[in-house]
Amino acid sequence: MAATVLGCRTPGLIHFVIFSWYVFTVWHNVSITASGRHPGTQSYGGRWKYLTFLDLFLQTAFFGLCFLTDVTRHFFPKLGRGGPASFLTDLRDTILAVLAFPVGSFVVLSFWLLYAYDRELVYPKFLDDIIPQWLNHAMHTVILPLLLVELYIIPHRFPSRKKGILGLTLFSGLYMAWVFWIHHVSGVWVYPILGFLSPLGRGIFLAAASLTMVPLYFLGEKLNTLLWGQLKKKKNK
């Protein structure tokens, strides 16, 4: 298994490096927001209306939790089942399964598919003069390889599929409600592509985007099983 090859302390070091990378990335992202150069950040909802930024914040929190779990397990190894290390491990695994992997994968795949079709629908060219290329890739590319690294170095116990899909559906529903609320208040769609669609087309597009996250949930579950085997999973009923 990967943990045997890497050693018991290596995952903690990797988590620290990845967490530091995300803190650095968020800091630069917020710096651009504070400068007022990005027009979208000055409207209602600010950065928090973009799924990309929400995901960036999510990944930062997740890998911070991973590092905290590593530290707790290292310094309190004898607390056993039911202790803080066990709680943090369960929380870490649930967040990865329900949010970090499917949402992170969706952000990467959907961004580059729309970018390849017509970048003006998702990332207008004027943003090239505002957002450095490395930061664009940090938000829209690097996330997926880092999630794959996480799956490789640590075994994760996924929740039951019913609970996992329910949690992911709840997140998707809340974000769609947030997108419609922003338009209701400001008259502006978070993503330019939504303004080009009819109400029916807009509904179909958002529903399809949300449903796309479900197979990504199954993908994360499948990869975890391939790497660590069935015994590393919770019962999926």
XYZ file of C-alpha atoms in Angstrom:
237
model
C 0.000 0.000 0.000
C 1.013 3.614 -0.518
C 1.336 4.344 3.194
C 3.809 1.471 3.554
C 5.954 2.829 0.741
C 5.841 6.443 1.874
C 6.252 5.875 5.594
C 3.967 7.014 8.352
C 5.304 10.596 8.600
C 5.430 11.446 4.903
C 1.666 12.098 4.516
C 1.868 14.722 7.264
C 4.689 16.511 5.439
C 2.807 16.329 2.136
C -0.347 17.688 3.771
C 1.613 20.574 5.280
C 3.136 21.479 1.908
C -0.223 21.327 0.118
C -1.964 23.316 2.861
C 0.774 25.980 2.687
C 0.364 26.130 -1.091
C -3.364 26.745 -0.750
C -2.879 29.420 1.910
C -0.425 31.140 -0.443
C -2.908 30.849 -3.339
C -5.840 32.196 -1.314
C -3.696 35.097 -0.131
C -2.868 36.099 -3.702
C -6.495 35.662 -4.751
C -7.683 37.920 -1.934
C -4.958 40.440 -2.762
C -6.440 40.818 -6.240
C -9.873 41.253 -4.685
C -8.601 43.942 -2.320
C -6.944 45.823 -5.181
C -10.314 46.289 -6.886
C -8.922 45.208 -10.251
C -11.358 42.311 -10.705
C -14.760 43.846 -11.598
C -16.725 40.792 -10.492
C -15.460 41.059 -6.937
C -16.941 44.523 -6.525
C -20.511 43.426 -7.202
C -22.939 41.729 -4.830
C -21.505 38.557 -3.297
C -17.893 39.460 -4.034
C -15.541 36.490 -4.457
C -17.968 34.292 -2.532
C -20.333 34.015 -5.477
C -17.817 32.096 -7.588
C -17.671 28.322 -7.204
C -13.960 28.516 -8.015
C -13.249 30.611 -4.929
C -15.573 28.564 -2.736
C -13.746 25.451 -3.894
C -10.367 27.074 -3.274
C -11.467 27.882 0.268
C -12.823 24.334 0.628
C -9.551 22.742 -0.503
C -7.575 24.974 1.862
C -9.782 24.013 4.805
C -9.687 20.343 3.828
C -5.908 20.061 3.626
C -5.612 22.087 6.804
C -7.846 19.479 8.429
C -5.678 16.707 6.959
C -2.569 18.218 8.529
C -4.340 18.755 11.864
C -5.433 15.101 11.792
C -1.866 13.977 11.128
C -0.544 16.058 14.022
C -3.249 14.811 16.376
C -2.656 11.170 15.459
C 1.094 11.621 15.925
C 0.948 13.267 19.367
C -2.072 11.384 20.731
C -1.697 7.857 19.300
C -3.101 6.072 22.361
C -6.452 7.812 22.615
C -8.023 5.164 20.379
C -11.467 4.968 18.904
C -13.728 7.830 19.879
C -10.904 10.264 20.626
C -10.143 13.540 18.811
C -7.954 11.793 16.231
C -10.775 9.411 15.355
C -13.268 12.266 15.064
C -10.927 14.286 12.841
C -10.235 11.250 10.652
C -13.949 10.604 10.111
C -14.528 14.290 9.374
C -11.604 14.356 6.939
C -12.853 11.304 5.062
C -16.411 12.619 4.844
C -15.348 16.025 3.519
C -13.120 14.421 0.897
C -15.844 12.061 -0.299
C -18.817 14.447 -0.236
C -17.256 17.792 -1.167
C -13.511 18.074 -1.772
C -13.142 15.460 -4.514
C -16.424 15.829 -6.480
C -16.572 19.628 -6.257
C -12.852 20.059 -6.921
C -12.956 17.707 -9.903
C -16.060 19.434 -11.245
C -14.431 22.871 -11.068
C -11.406 21.672 -13.042
C -13.281 19.690 -15.697
C -16.162 22.126 -16.251
C -13.860 25.149 -16.423
C -11.570 23.725 -19.084
C -14.400 22.235 -21.137
C -16.189 25.595 -21.273
C -12.885 27.397 -21.798
C -12.117 25.184 -24.805
C -15.585 25.797 -26.250
C -15.677 29.580 -25.705
C -13.561 31.139 -22.995
C -15.704 34.292 -22.935
C -18.492 32.241 -21.369
C -16.466 31.436 -18.273
C -13.157 33.347 -18.207
C -13.171 36.488 -20.409
C -9.870 37.447 -22.004
C -9.561 40.689 -20.021
C -8.943 38.578 -16.907
C -5.543 37.613 -18.339
C -4.362 41.131 -17.448
C -5.692 40.815 -13.890
C -5.117 37.222 -12.810
C -1.602 35.769 -13.312
C -1.487 32.590 -15.364
C -0.055 30.578 -12.470
C -2.971 31.648 -10.251
C -5.474 30.640 -12.915
C -3.929 27.169 -13.025
C -3.758 27.047 -9.227
C -7.538 27.571 -9.122
C -8.539 25.543 -12.165
C -5.883 22.881 -12.816
C -3.635 21.965 -9.890
C -6.590 21.106 -7.641
C -7.294 17.769 -9.334
C -3.715 16.383 -9.245
C -3.466 17.301 -5.556
C -6.700 15.433 -4.826
C -5.297 12.402 -6.637
C -2.177 12.649 -4.482
C -4.416 12.667 -1.405
C -6.199 9.513 -2.546
C -2.840 7.825 -3.117
C -1.153 8.588 0.198
C -4.055 8.035 2.620
C -6.872 5.441 2.728
C -10.309 7.009 3.181
C -13.529 5.526 4.508
C -16.362 6.815 2.342
C -19.803 7.279 3.910
C -22.759 5.287 2.630
C -23.710 6.316 -0.895
C -27.099 7.507 0.330
C -25.532 9.922 2.821
C -22.754 10.926 0.455
C -25.014 11.769 -2.489
C -27.475 13.508 -0.166
C -24.727 15.746 1.183
C -23.459 16.556 -2.308
C -27.003 17.281 -3.517
C -27.582 19.622 -0.586
C -24.416 21.543 -1.417
C -25.388 21.814 -5.104
C -28.888 22.991 -4.225
C -27.606 25.644 -1.841
C -25.133 26.947 -4.399
C -27.777 27.160 -7.135
C -30.065 29.011 -4.726
C -27.162 31.391 -4.023
C -26.641 31.993 -7.774
C -30.333 32.807 -8.322
C -30.444 35.017 -5.242
C -27.477 37.051 -6.498
C -29.264 37.579 -9.811
C -32.454 38.523 -7.981
C -30.657 41.152 -5.908
C -28.156 42.525 -8.424
C -29.583 41.574 -11.823
C -26.227 40.027 -12.725
C -25.538 36.375 -13.436
C -22.469 34.957 -11.721
C -21.329 33.303 -14.966
C -21.720 35.002 -18.384
C -23.039 31.787 -19.976
C -26.209 31.967 -17.865
C -27.123 35.277 -19.452
C -27.142 33.741 -22.938
C -29.594 30.970 -22.043
C -33.381 30.985 -21.899
C -35.003 30.286 -18.508
C -35.586 26.662 -19.575
C -32.069 26.324 -20.951
C -30.675 27.876 -17.791
C -32.525 25.374 -15.626
C -31.378 22.447 -17.755
C -27.784 23.699 -17.729
C -27.657 24.085 -13.942
C -29.396 20.754 -13.341
C -26.985 18.988 -15.707
C -24.016 20.655 -14.013
C -25.229 19.487 -10.606
C -25.871 15.933 -11.812
C -22.358 15.803 -13.244
C -20.981 15.845 -9.709
C -22.630 12.497 -8.911
C -20.440 10.368 -11.223
C -17.451 12.318 -9.892
C -18.432 11.167 -6.400
C -18.469 7.574 -7.682
C -15.114 8.172 -9.375
C -13.511 9.190 -6.086
C -15.028 6.157 -4.394
C -13.785 3.868 -7.153
C -10.254 5.251 -7.093
C -10.115 4.862 -3.326
C -11.232 1.230 -3.671
C -8.682 0.494 -6.400
C -5.866 1.914 -4.283
C -6.834 0.580 -0.878
C -9.317 -2.249 -1.361
C -12.833 -2.937 -0.137
C -11.813 -3.325 3.506
C -10.871 0.343 3.666
C -14.409 1.485 2.864
C -17.533 1.925 4.900
C -20.547 -0.101 3.916
C -22.273 1.382 0.889
C -25.947 0.628 1.301
